[in-house]
Short mmCIF file of C-alpha atoms and ligand atoms in Angstrom, two decimals:
data_model
loop_
_atom_site.label_atom_id
_atom_site.label_comp_id
_atom_site.label_asym_id
_atom_site.label_seq_id
_atom_site.Cartn_x
_atom_site.Cartn_y
_atom_site.Cartn_z
CA MET A 1015 -168.61 13.59 -137.60
CA ASP A 1016 -169.60 14.69 -141.06
CA LYS A 1017 -169.18 18.46 -140.12
CA ILE A 1018 -165.80 17.69 -138.54
CA ALA A 1019 -164.55 15.86 -141.62
CA GLU A 1020 -165.66 18.62 -143.90
CA GLU A 1021 -163.90 21.43 -141.70
CA ALA A 1022 -160.70 19.04 -141.46
CA LYS A 1023 -160.59 18.66 -145.27
CA LYS A 1024 -160.22 22.69 -145.36
CA ILE A 1025 -157.22 22.37 -143.07
CA VAL A 1026 -155.16 19.31 -144.14
CA GLY A 1027 -156.59 18.76 -147.58
CA GLU A 1028 -159.11 16.27 -149.01
CA GLY A 1029 -156.78 13.18 -149.27
CA TYR A 1030 -155.57 13.40 -145.59
CA VAL A 1031 -159.12 12.96 -143.90
CA VAL A 1032 -160.16 9.28 -144.18
CA SER A 1033 -163.48 7.71 -143.48
CA ASP A 1034 -163.33 4.75 -145.68
CA PRO A 1035 -163.61 1.79 -143.06
CA ARG A 1036 -161.06 -0.38 -145.13
CA ILE A 1037 -158.42 2.25 -144.89
CA LEU A 1038 -159.44 3.03 -141.07
CA GLU A 1039 -159.13 -0.66 -139.99
CA PRO A 1040 -155.43 -0.90 -139.24
CA TYR A 1041 -155.83 2.45 -137.08
CA LEU A 1042 -158.31 1.05 -134.91
CA TYR A 1043 -155.91 -1.37 -133.23
CA ASP A 1044 -152.30 -1.09 -131.87
CA LYS A 1045 -150.25 -4.05 -130.89
CA THR A 1046 -151.86 -4.92 -127.84
CA GLU A 1047 -152.87 -8.73 -127.54
CA PRO A 1048 -156.37 -9.25 -129.27
CA HIS A 1049 -157.57 -11.02 -125.81
CA VAL A 1050 -157.16 -8.15 -123.84
CA ARG A 1051 -157.37 -5.00 -126.04
CA PRO A 1052 -160.65 -2.87 -126.11
CA LYS A 1053 -163.12 -2.81 -128.85
CA PRO A 1054 -162.64 0.23 -131.04
CA ALA A 1055 -165.40 2.66 -131.82
CA ARG A 1056 -166.44 2.74 -135.50
CA GLU A 1057 -167.75 6.25 -135.82
CA VAL A 1058 -164.24 7.73 -136.16
CA ILE A 1059 -162.45 9.73 -138.75
CA LEU A 1060 -158.58 9.56 -139.41
CA ILE A 1061 -156.89 12.86 -140.11
CA LYS A 1062 -153.24 13.19 -140.97
CA PRO A 1063 -152.12 16.77 -140.45
CA GLY A 1064 -148.82 17.76 -142.43
CA SER A 1065 -147.47 20.19 -140.01
CA VAL A 1066 -147.57 21.48 -136.38
CA GLU A 1067 -149.92 24.44 -137.57
CA GLU A 1068 -152.30 21.95 -138.99
CA VAL A 1069 -152.21 19.76 -135.83
CA SER A 1070 -152.91 22.82 -134.04
CA GLU A 1071 -155.97 23.77 -136.45
CA ILE A 1072 -157.41 20.33 -136.13
CA VAL A 1073 -157.13 20.15 -132.24
CA LYS A 1074 -158.87 23.65 -131.99
CA LEU A 1075 -161.58 22.37 -134.27
CA ALA A 1076 -161.90 19.47 -132.06
CA PHE A 1077 -161.89 21.68 -128.93
CA ASN A 1078 -164.62 23.73 -130.14
CA GLU A 1079 -166.78 20.92 -131.00
CA GLY A 1080 -165.97 19.00 -128.02
CA VAL A 1081 -164.79 15.84 -130.10
CA PRO A 1082 -162.38 13.45 -128.66
CA VAL A 1083 -158.96 13.15 -130.28
CA PHE A 1084 -156.88 9.80 -130.03
CA PRO A 1085 -153.28 10.81 -130.88
CA ARG A 1086 -151.57 7.88 -132.82
CA GLY A 1087 -147.94 7.14 -133.44
CA GLY A 1088 -146.57 4.03 -134.85
CA GLY A 1089 -149.34 1.84 -133.27
CA THR A 1090 -146.94 -0.51 -131.44
CA GLY A 1091 -148.23 0.20 -128.12
CA LEU A 1092 -149.20 -2.79 -125.88
CA ALA A 1093 -151.81 -1.37 -123.58
CA GLY A 1094 -154.44 -0.16 -125.90
CA GLY A 1095 -153.34 3.52 -125.52
CA ALA A 1096 -153.91 4.33 -129.20
CA ILE A 1097 -157.10 2.69 -129.71
CA PRO A 1098 -160.13 4.87 -130.20
CA THR A 1099 -162.61 3.73 -127.70
CA LYS A 1100 -165.26 6.50 -128.37
CA PRO A 1101 -166.44 8.15 -131.57
CA GLY A 1102 -163.94 10.85 -132.48
CA ILE A 1103 -160.80 11.87 -134.38
CA ILE A 1104 -157.78 9.36 -134.85
CA LEU A 1105 -155.02 11.88 -135.15
CA SER A 1106 -152.19 10.37 -136.99
CA LEU A 1107 -148.78 12.08 -136.68
CA GLU A 1108 -146.98 9.87 -139.50
CA ARG A 1109 -146.85 12.91 -141.94
CA LEU A 1110 -144.68 15.09 -139.36
CA ASN A 1111 -141.61 13.15 -140.17
CA ARG A 1112 -138.93 15.96 -140.60
CA LEU A 1113 -135.66 14.92 -138.81
CA SER A 1114 -132.29 16.93 -138.60
CA ILE A 1115 -129.32 16.02 -136.65
CA ASP A 1116 -127.35 19.04 -134.90
CA ARG A 1117 -123.98 17.01 -134.71
CA GLU A 1118 -122.21 20.00 -132.89
CA ASN A 1119 -124.82 19.73 -130.01
CA MET A 1120 -125.41 15.99 -130.16
CA VAL A 1121 -128.96 16.71 -130.46
CA ALA A 1122 -131.66 15.24 -133.07
CA ASP A 1123 -134.61 17.68 -133.92
CA ALA A 1124 -137.30 15.32 -134.77
CA GLU A 1125 -141.03 15.64 -135.45
CA ALA A 1126 -143.37 13.42 -133.78
CA GLY A 1127 -143.95 11.05 -136.63
CA VAL A 1128 -140.27 10.18 -137.20
CA THR A 1129 -139.85 6.29 -136.72
CA LEU A 1130 -137.25 4.98 -134.19
CA GLY A 1131 -135.64 3.11 -136.99
CA ARG A 1132 -135.21 6.35 -138.98
CA LEU A 1133 -133.66 8.12 -135.95
CA ILE A 1134 -131.15 5.40 -135.44
CA GLU A 1135 -130.18 5.32 -139.02
CA GLU A 1136 -129.72 8.94 -139.40
CA SER A 1137 -127.88 9.37 -136.00
CA GLU A 1138 -125.39 6.81 -137.19
CA LYS A 1139 -124.58 8.65 -140.45
CA PHE A 1140 -123.26 11.66 -138.11
CA GLY A 1141 -121.38 9.12 -135.78
CA LEU A 1142 -123.95 9.34 -133.08
CA TYR A 1143 -126.35 7.14 -131.50
CA PHE A 1144 -129.85 7.33 -129.70
CA PRO A 1145 -129.83 4.75 -126.76
CA PRO A 1146 -133.27 3.99 -125.92
CA HIS A 1147 -134.45 0.95 -127.72
CA PRO A 1148 -137.83 -0.54 -126.96
CA GLY A 1149 -138.16 -3.63 -129.19
CA ASP A 1150 -140.40 -2.37 -132.45
CA GLU A 1151 -138.37 0.38 -134.61
CA GLY A 1152 -141.81 1.23 -136.06
CA ALA A 1153 -142.49 3.17 -132.96
CA GLN A 1154 -142.45 6.83 -133.57
CA ILE A 1155 -140.86 9.63 -131.43
CA GLY A 1156 -144.10 11.12 -130.24
CA GLY A 1157 -145.33 7.66 -129.21
CA LEU A 1158 -141.99 6.79 -127.44
CA ILE A 1159 -142.23 10.19 -125.47
CA ALA A 1160 -145.85 9.73 -124.68
CA CYS A 1161 -145.15 6.35 -123.25
CA ASN A 1162 -141.81 6.99 -121.81
CA ALA A 1163 -140.62 3.81 -123.44
CA GLY A 1164 -137.75 1.96 -121.96
CA GLY A 1165 -136.18 -1.25 -123.19
CA SER A 1166 -132.78 -3.16 -122.27
CA ARG A 1167 -130.50 -0.26 -122.49
CA ALA A 1168 -132.51 1.69 -119.84
CA LEU A 1169 -129.74 0.43 -117.36
CA ARG A 1170 -127.04 2.81 -118.49
CA HIS A 1171 -129.09 5.57 -120.32
CA GLY A 1172 -132.50 5.57 -118.55
CA SER A 1173 -135.94 5.46 -120.43
CA MET A 1174 -137.07 7.96 -123.00
CA ARG A 1175 -137.27 10.44 -120.21
CA SER A 1176 -133.50 10.68 -119.95
CA SER A 1177 -133.22 11.46 -123.65
CA VAL A 1178 -135.64 14.44 -124.12
CA LEU A 1179 -134.30 17.88 -123.86
CA GLY A 1180 -137.10 19.80 -125.17
CA MET A 1181 -140.44 19.40 -126.92
CA GLN A 1182 -143.34 21.38 -128.51
CA VAL A 1183 -146.72 20.29 -127.68
CA VAL A 1184 -150.16 21.24 -128.90
CA LEU A 1185 -152.45 21.50 -125.84
CA PRO A 1186 -155.91 20.30 -126.01
CA ASN A 1187 -157.30 23.82 -126.81
CA GLY A 1188 -155.16 23.81 -129.84
CA LYS A 1189 -152.51 26.23 -128.63
CA LEU A 1190 -148.80 25.59 -128.89
CA VAL A 1191 -146.45 25.40 -126.04
CA ASN A 1192 -142.43 25.20 -126.04
CA VAL A 1193 -141.14 23.24 -123.10
CA GLY A 1194 -137.39 22.92 -122.60
CA ASN A 1195 -134.75 23.41 -125.36
CA LYS A 1196 -131.38 21.79 -126.41
CA THR A 1197 -129.66 22.26 -123.15
CA ILE A 1198 -128.94 19.66 -120.71
CA LYS A 1199 -129.54 21.60 -117.87
CA ASN A 1200 -132.51 24.08 -117.89
CA ASN A 1201 -134.09 25.44 -114.59
CA MET A 1202 -135.87 28.26 -116.27
CA ALA A 1203 -139.51 27.04 -115.45
CA SER A 1204 -141.35 24.39 -113.68
CA ASN A 1205 -140.35 21.18 -115.32
CA PHE A 1206 -143.55 20.60 -117.67
CA LEU A 1207 -141.27 18.67 -119.90
CA HIS A 1208 -141.40 15.66 -117.50
CA LEU A 1209 -145.27 16.00 -116.96
CA PHE A 1210 -145.71 15.68 -120.70
CA ILE A 1211 -143.36 12.69 -121.06
CA GLY A 1212 -145.29 9.53 -120.16
CA SER A 1213 -148.65 11.33 -120.22
CA GLU A 1214 -149.79 8.90 -122.94
CA GLY A 1215 -151.55 11.30 -124.99
CA SER A 1216 -153.94 12.48 -122.21
CA LEU A 1217 -152.53 16.06 -121.96
CA GLY A 1218 -151.80 17.18 -125.59
CA ILE A 1219 -150.06 15.95 -128.84
CA ILE A 1220 -146.21 16.05 -128.82
CA VAL A 1221 -145.42 17.44 -132.03
CA ARG A 1222 -141.62 18.12 -132.26
CA SER A 1223 -138.73 17.30 -129.60
CA PHE A 1224 -134.93 17.74 -129.18
CA LEU A 1225 -133.46 14.36 -128.31
CA ARG A 1226 -130.08 13.89 -126.73
CA LEU A 1227 -127.56 11.81 -128.59
CA TYR A 1228 -124.23 10.26 -127.88
CA PRO A 1229 -121.09 9.53 -129.88
CA LYS A 1230 -121.59 5.99 -131.21
CA PRO A 1231 -119.44 3.68 -129.18
CA MET A 1232 -116.88 2.01 -131.44
CA HIS A 1233 -116.50 -1.24 -129.73
CA SER A 1234 -118.97 -3.55 -128.25
CA ALA A 1235 -119.37 -7.18 -127.19
CA THR A 1236 -122.04 -9.63 -125.87
CA ILE A 1237 -121.36 -11.86 -123.05
CA LEU A 1238 -123.51 -14.91 -122.43
CA VAL A 1239 -123.31 -16.60 -119.10
CA PRO A 1240 -125.15 -20.05 -118.32
CA TYR A 1241 -126.49 -20.74 -114.92
CA GLY A 1242 -127.96 -23.79 -113.16
CA ASN A 1243 -131.02 -21.88 -111.96
CA VAL A 1244 -132.34 -18.16 -112.40
CA GLU A 1245 -131.68 -17.61 -108.68
CA LYS A 1246 -127.86 -18.13 -109.28
CA ALA A 1247 -127.92 -15.75 -112.33
CA VAL A 1248 -129.66 -12.91 -110.31
CA ASP A 1249 -127.10 -13.49 -107.48
CA SER A 1250 -124.25 -12.96 -109.78
CA ALA A 1251 -125.63 -9.99 -111.78
CA MET A 1252 -126.36 -8.23 -108.29
CA LYS A 1253 -122.60 -8.83 -107.51
CA MET A 1254 -121.68 -7.38 -110.85
CA LEU A 1255 -123.76 -4.13 -110.11
CA TRP A 1256 -122.34 -3.94 -106.70
CA ALA A 1257 -118.84 -4.18 -107.93
CA GLY A 1258 -119.78 -0.71 -109.74
CA TYR A 1259 -120.08 -2.20 -113.40
CA VAL A 1260 -122.80 -0.41 -115.53
CA PRO A 1261 -122.94 -2.31 -119.08
CA LEU A 1262 -125.12 -1.32 -121.73
CA SER A 1263 -127.55 -3.89 -120.83
CA LEU A 1264 -128.17 -6.78 -118.46
CA GLU A 1265 -130.61 -9.26 -119.50
CA LEU A 1266 -132.01 -12.30 -117.65
CA VAL A 1267 -133.46 -14.98 -119.86
CA ASP A 1268 -134.50 -18.72 -119.11
CA SER A 1269 -132.84 -21.29 -121.70
CA ARG A 1270 -136.37 -22.74 -122.72
CA SER A 1271 -137.34 -19.20 -124.15
CA MET A 1272 -134.12 -18.79 -125.83
CA LYS A 1273 -133.98 -22.23 -127.35
CA ARG A 1274 -137.69 -21.92 -128.42
CA THR A 1275 -137.09 -18.54 -130.00
CA ALA A 1276 -133.93 -19.71 -131.84
CA GLU A 1277 -135.94 -22.56 -133.23
CA TYR A 1278 -138.79 -20.16 -134.21
CA LEU A 1279 -136.25 -18.12 -136.04
CA GLY A 1280 -134.72 -21.12 -137.86
CA LEU A 1281 -131.44 -20.67 -136.26
CA GLY A 1282 -129.73 -23.47 -134.28
CA TRP A 1283 -128.87 -22.95 -130.51
CA LYS A 1284 -125.30 -22.96 -130.17
CA TYR A 1285 -124.70 -20.86 -127.21
CA GLY A 1286 -124.16 -23.50 -124.34
CA GLU A 1287 -126.47 -25.17 -121.84
CA GLY A 1288 -127.79 -24.09 -118.57
CA GLU A 1289 -131.39 -23.40 -117.06
CA ALA A 1290 -130.85 -19.53 -117.29
CA PHE A 1291 -128.68 -17.08 -119.01
CA LEU A 1292 -127.30 -13.63 -118.19
CA MET A 1293 -126.87 -11.68 -121.43
CA VAL A 1294 -124.57 -8.62 -120.74
CA VAL A 1295 -123.95 -5.85 -123.59
CA VAL A 1296 -120.93 -3.91 -123.15
CA SER A 1297 -119.71 -0.97 -125.17
CA GLU A 1298 -116.88 1.44 -124.89
CA PRO A 1299 -115.08 3.99 -126.97
CA ASN A 1300 -111.82 1.88 -127.21
CA ARG A 1301 -110.71 -1.64 -127.14
CA ASP A 1302 -108.63 -1.18 -123.67
CA MET A 1303 -111.82 0.04 -121.93
CA LEU A 1304 -113.81 -2.76 -123.41
CA TYR A 1305 -111.46 -5.61 -122.56
CA ALA A 1306 -110.93 -4.32 -119.22
CA GLU A 1307 -114.82 -4.25 -118.77
CA ILE A 1308 -115.07 -7.74 -120.15
CA GLU A 1309 -112.41 -9.32 -118.10
CA GLY A 1310 -113.83 -7.61 -114.86
CA ILE A 1311 -117.48 -8.65 -115.47
CA SER A 1312 -116.64 -12.31 -116.74
CA ALA A 1313 -114.75 -12.96 -113.56
CA ILE A 1314 -117.74 -11.89 -111.35
CA LEU A 1315 -120.33 -13.56 -113.47
CA SER A 1316 -118.26 -17.04 -113.76
CA GLU A 1317 -118.55 -17.48 -110.01
CA GLY A 1318 -121.83 -18.98 -109.85
CA ALA A 1319 -122.00 -20.09 -113.59
CA SER A 1320 -122.72 -23.56 -114.73
CA GLY A 1321 -120.34 -23.15 -117.78
CA GLU A 1322 -117.92 -21.00 -119.32
CA PRO A 1323 -119.08 -17.39 -120.54
CA ILE A 1324 -119.37 -17.05 -124.04
CA LEU A 1325 -117.99 -13.92 -125.54
CA ALA A 1326 -119.65 -12.76 -128.85
CA GLU A 1327 -117.53 -9.93 -130.41
CA ARG A 1328 -118.20 -10.20 -134.05
CA LYS A 1329 -121.09 -7.86 -135.16
CA GLU A 1330 -122.97 -10.92 -136.94
CA GLU A 1331 -122.77 -13.20 -133.79
CA GLN A 1332 -123.86 -10.33 -131.22
CA ASP A 1333 -126.77 -9.51 -133.69
CA GLU A 1334 -127.96 -12.98 -133.65
CA ILE A 1335 -128.00 -13.25 -129.80
CA LEU A 1336 -129.71 -9.84 -129.67
CA LYS A 1337 -132.28 -11.10 -132.06
CA ILE A 1338 -132.98 -14.20 -130.43
CA ARG A 1339 -133.53 -12.25 -127.27
CA SER A 1340 -135.52 -9.43 -129.00
CA GLU A 1341 -137.89 -11.89 -130.73
CA ILE A 1342 -138.88 -13.85 -127.58
CA TYR A 1343 -142.20 -12.00 -127.52
CA SER A 1344 -142.79 -12.84 -131.22
CA ALA A 1345 -142.11 -16.55 -130.68
CA TYR A 1346 -144.58 -16.68 -128.04
CA GLU A 1347 -147.02 -14.31 -129.64
CA LYS A 1348 -149.51 -16.94 -131.06
CA ASN A 1349 -150.03 -18.47 -127.78
CA LEU A 1350 -150.16 -15.18 -125.81
CA PHE A 1351 -152.88 -13.98 -123.70
CA GLU A 1352 -150.97 -10.96 -122.46
CA GLY A 1353 -147.58 -9.65 -122.21
CA LEU A 1354 -146.83 -8.02 -118.88
CA ASP A 1355 -144.06 -5.52 -118.00
CA VAL A 1356 -144.02 -5.39 -114.19
CA SER A 1357 -141.29 -3.90 -112.11
CA VAL A 1358 -139.67 -4.50 -108.93
CA PRO A 1359 -136.84 -2.73 -106.97
CA ILE A 1360 -133.62 -4.68 -108.38
CA GLY A 1361 -132.83 -6.13 -104.94
CA GLU A 1362 -136.31 -7.68 -104.93
CA ALA A 1363 -135.77 -9.90 -108.05
CA ILE A 1364 -135.27 -13.20 -106.45
CA ARG A 1365 -138.26 -12.66 -104.16
CA PHE A 1366 -140.16 -11.64 -107.23
CA ILE A 1367 -139.05 -14.98 -109.11
CA ASP A 1368 -139.91 -16.91 -106.06
CA SER A 1369 -143.47 -15.28 -106.09
CA LEU A 1370 -143.76 -16.11 -109.90
CA LYS A 1371 -142.99 -19.80 -109.04
CA LYS A 1372 -145.59 -19.93 -106.46
CA ILE A 1373 -148.23 -18.55 -109.09
CA GLU A 1374 -147.10 -21.10 -111.54
CA GLU A 1375 -147.41 -23.84 -109.20
CA LYS A 1376 -150.95 -22.73 -108.05
CA TYR A 1377 -152.32 -22.54 -111.60
CA GLY A 1378 -150.38 -24.93 -113.38
CA VAL A 1379 -148.60 -22.36 -115.92
CA LYS A 1380 -145.31 -21.61 -116.83
CA PHE A 1381 -143.98 -18.21 -117.52
CA PRO A 1382 -140.98 -17.35 -119.47
CA ILE A 1383 -138.46 -15.58 -117.33
CA VAL A 1384 -137.34 -12.66 -119.28
CA ALA A 1385 -136.20 -9.53 -117.69
CA HIS A 1386 -134.31 -6.26 -118.04
CA LEU A 1387 -132.78 -7.34 -114.82
CA GLY A 1388 -130.47 -4.24 -114.54
CA ASP A 1389 -133.66 -2.16 -114.18
CA GLY A 1390 -135.92 -4.75 -112.49
CA THR A 1391 -138.34 -4.93 -115.30
CA PHE A 1392 -139.85 -8.39 -115.86
CA HIS A 1393 -141.99 -9.59 -118.96
CA PRO A 1394 -143.78 -12.69 -117.34
CA ASP A 1395 -145.78 -13.39 -120.57
CA ILE A 1396 -149.07 -15.03 -119.72
CA LEU A 1397 -149.64 -17.89 -122.07
CA MET A 1398 -152.83 -19.38 -123.13
CA ASP A 1399 -151.98 -22.81 -121.91
CA SER A 1400 -155.28 -24.52 -120.93
CA LEU A 1401 -156.88 -22.13 -118.47
CA ASP A 1402 -160.04 -20.22 -119.02
CA ARG A 1403 -160.16 -16.45 -119.32
CA GLU A 1404 -161.16 -15.98 -115.68
CA LYS A 1405 -158.14 -17.89 -114.49
CA LEU A 1406 -155.82 -16.11 -116.70
CA ILE A 1407 -157.11 -12.88 -115.30
CA LYS A 1408 -156.49 -14.05 -111.69
CA VAL A 1409 -152.93 -15.10 -112.75
CA ARG A 1410 -152.42 -11.60 -114.03
CA GLU A 1411 -153.85 -10.17 -110.69
CA GLU A 1412 -151.73 -12.25 -108.66
CA ILE A 1413 -148.49 -11.24 -110.70
CA TYR A 1414 -149.53 -7.48 -110.28
CA GLU A 1415 -150.08 -8.06 -106.56
CA ALA A 1416 -146.65 -9.67 -106.10
CA ALA A 1417 -144.94 -6.76 -107.83
CA VAL A 1418 -146.74 -4.21 -105.73
CA TYR A 1419 -146.31 -6.10 -102.55
CA LEU A 1420 -142.51 -5.91 -103.23
CA GLY A 1421 -142.48 -2.32 -103.69
CA GLY A 1422 -142.85 -2.38 -107.48
CA SER A 1423 -145.24 -1.23 -110.11
CA ILE A 1424 -147.74 -3.01 -112.51
CA THR A 1425 -146.10 -1.35 -115.44
CA GLY A 1426 -142.35 -0.42 -115.83
CA GLU A 1427 -142.44 0.12 -119.55
CA HIS A 1428 -145.79 -0.40 -121.57
CA GLY A 1429 -147.82 2.17 -119.43
CA ILE A 1430 -151.52 2.21 -118.31
CA GLY A 1431 -153.18 3.00 -121.59
CA TYR A 1432 -156.77 1.31 -121.31
CA THR A 1433 -155.95 -2.26 -120.47
CA ARG A 1434 -154.12 -1.45 -117.12
CA LYS A 1435 -156.51 1.33 -115.98
CA PRO A 1436 -158.59 -0.61 -113.53
CA TYR A 1437 -155.27 -1.76 -112.08
CA ALA A 1438 -153.82 1.75 -111.76
CA ASP A 1439 -156.73 2.70 -110.23
CA LYS A 1440 -156.67 0.16 -107.57
CA TYR A 1441 -152.82 0.43 -106.77
CA MET A 1442 -152.17 4.15 -107.15
CA ASP A 1443 -151.83 6.38 -104.27
CA ASP A 1444 -155.00 8.28 -103.68
CA GLY A 1445 -153.22 11.63 -103.41
CA LEU A 1446 -151.43 10.98 -106.54
CA LYS A 1447 -154.79 10.20 -108.41
CA ARG A 1448 -156.40 13.42 -107.14
CA LEU A 1449 -153.34 15.32 -108.53
CA MET A 1450 -153.52 13.41 -111.79
CA ILE A 1451 -157.25 14.17 -112.21
CA ALA A 1452 -156.73 17.88 -111.33
CA VAL A 1453 -153.88 18.28 -113.77
CA LYS A 1454 -155.99 16.63 -116.46
CA ARG A 1455 -158.90 18.85 -115.74
CA THR A 1456 -156.72 21.99 -115.77
CA ILE A 1457 -154.87 21.17 -119.03
CA ASP A 1458 -157.55 19.57 -120.72
CA GLU A 1459 -160.70 21.24 -119.66
CA ARG A 1460 -163.16 19.72 -122.10
CA GLY A 1461 -161.75 16.10 -121.53
CA ILE A 1462 -161.33 15.56 -125.26
CA MET A 1463 -157.50 14.47 -125.28
CA ASN A 1464 -157.47 10.42 -125.46
CA PRO A 1465 -160.37 9.93 -123.14
CA GLU A 1466 -160.71 6.85 -121.02
CA LYS A 1467 -156.97 6.30 -121.00
CA PHE A 1468 -154.17 6.69 -118.31
CA VAL A 1469 -155.84 9.25 -116.08
CA PRO A 1470 -157.79 7.56 -113.13
C1 LIG B 2020 -142.37 -6.37 -130.25
C2 LIG B 2020 -142.58 -5.07 -129.21
C3 LIG B 2020 -141.74 -4.96 -128.26
C4 LIG B 2020 -141.75 -3.84 -127.40
N1 LIG B 2020 -140.75 -3.87 -126.31
C5 LIG B 2020 -140.97 -2.53 -125.57
C6 LIG B 2020 -139.95 -2.49 -124.73
O1 LIG B 2020 -138.93 -3.19 -124.62
N2 LIG B 2020 -139.98 -1.39 -123.86
C7 LIG B 2020 -140.90 -0.61 -124.00
O2 LIG B 2020 -141.08 0.57 -123.41
N3 LIG B 2020 -141.85 -0.66 -124.97
C8 LIG B 2020 -141.87 -1.78 -125.66
N4 LIG B 2020 -142.98 -2.03 -126.59
C9 LIG B 2020 -144.14 -0.87 -126.61
C10 LIG B 2020 -144.00 0.15 -127.72
O3 LIG B 2020 -143.14 0.04 -128.68
C11 LIG B 2020 -143.93 1.74 -127.00
O4 LIG B 2020 -144.98 1.66 -126.00
C12 LIG B 2020 -143.83 2.76 -127.77
O5 LIG B 2020 -143.43 3.71 -127.07
C13 LIG B 2020 -145.32 2.98 -128.76
O6 LIG B 2020 -145.05 4.12 -129.61
P1 LIG B 2020 -145.84 4.20 -130.81
O7 LIG B 2020 -145.30 5.34 -131.75
O8 LIG B 2020 -146.09 2.96 -131.66
O9 LIG B 2020 -147.17 4.62 -130.10
P2 LIG B 2020 -148.63 4.23 -130.19
O10 LIG B 2020 -148.82 2.94 -129.93
O11 LIG B 2020 -149.21 5.00 -131.58
O12 LIG B 2020 -149.46 5.14 -129.12
C14 LIG B 2020 -148.93 4.70 -127.96
C15 LIG B 2020 -149.65 5.89 -127.04
O13 LIG B 2020 -148.98 7.04 -127.21
C16 LIG B 2020 -149.96 8.20 -127.74
N5 LIG B 2020 -149.34 8.92 -128.51
C17 LIG B 2020 -148.59 8.59 -129.78
N6 LIG B 2020 -148.13 9.50 -130.42
C18 LIG B 2020 -148.34 10.64 -129.42
C19 LIG B 2020 -147.95 12.02 -129.83
N7 LIG B 2020 -147.41 12.67 -130.95
N8 LIG B 2020 -148.42 12.94 -128.67
C20 LIG B 2020 -149.03 12.46 -127.71
N9 LIG B 2020 -149.52 11.22 -127.43
C21 LIG B 2020 -148.92 10.23 -128.53
C22 LIG B 2020 -151.11 7.53 -127.93
O14 LIG B 2020 -152.22 8.09 -127.93
C23 LIG B 2020 -151.09 6.07 -127.16
O15 LIG B 2020 -151.59 6.50 -125.98
C24 LIG B 2020 -142.82 -3.07 -127.54
C25 LIG B 2020 -143.86 -3.20 -128.52
C26 LIG B 2020 -143.64 -4.30 -129.40
C27 LIG B 2020 -144.67 -4.40 -130.44
#
């Protein structure tokens, strides 16, 4: 690696090639739970290019030497995707952080290292907003695209895939390719855009992107509805969807998780009683539209409810409810073996919850019921409780089995990365596996790009 380091210094400058283990340490991990993340390789160097051209030169160097490259964004991934599992280069995109907002076309022109937090902030200055919102705003645009990240607003606006119009990618041989542009429709070529989105760094480095923005909705409200059990909550939610309402988000949470998180945050719980809650966020350009939606949704959701819906309109109140929901993961983190993100077709939600209950009974465990119900993604976090590792792995496998049995997926959001690879290998269609391997071999002929991840 010494030779690579010396050559890299000529490209990016002495200060941006790091071998010091103390500085390297935080780049060896992401946010994957310590109990399940892979052991990082130590014979790595960290390189921080400052421009697209520098990324290209570094990747060419790696290609010529046959050295693995591990693309790294904000390190918020939850499947070990950014962890360097072999000796090689950690390529951090943090210095590629140029961002401009094209207000007229409602498009952000963002380099890969721009954080989600900054994109949101800058867009707001132009009266615009970027809908995808996976939990951690430290995630970078390159990482969000590479993982096709989701979050609670996917119900109305889709995952990252729906927000990317165009991209520049440095291929594994160092050459630059432009896919897509600022247009919403573009049928000029095969759709490689969507091949790179969600490819988790296995096919190249995303260096720049055109992202679709929307006018910021001026009015929003959060409706919290209590239910006697989760099944009743799901039933009401389905009725609402069938009635044609598509709110910004539709979340299902059990009251134990909400109360525990409120306590963890030092906030009192003042949002009513029930076994489970539906949390619906509505946002519209004007008050009339907003109130019509609130009225329609509340009428449907009240039917099976165990109490009156709570309507939060003040920003502080909405922010507090959202914060409690968003921090559930953190509230459980200390006792967490692994956070899952399985998805099922929306009509299978009740059957999936039933399967979770059977697994709970069998192993004497209790999962938080937390779901982006509107798109069928569940986060049944596996807590350490009193089980040994072998049993915890069995619990994980039974949850995967239940989701796949119902026509779902082992991951709706966080991706395959390293930790889910054996299960993706198990459940993926054989023909699809062959295609993925063939595409990988064609684009990454030397197999240097994020090896041991994502591809079967
Ligand atoms: C508290 C918390 C809540 C979360 N909630 C959600 C959620 O609701 N929904 C959801 O979908 N995710 C969620 N996540 C997961 C995470 O935020 C996403 O996976 C995010 O997309 C990762 O972005 P990153 O920049 O941190 O990427 P990293 O973790 O650095 O990398 C992730 C993967 O992308 C690759 N990569 C990074 N940058 C590039 C690039 N420029 N080009 C090519 N490949 C690249 C890496 O090699 C790796 O494989 C959550 C994470 C946390 C910690």
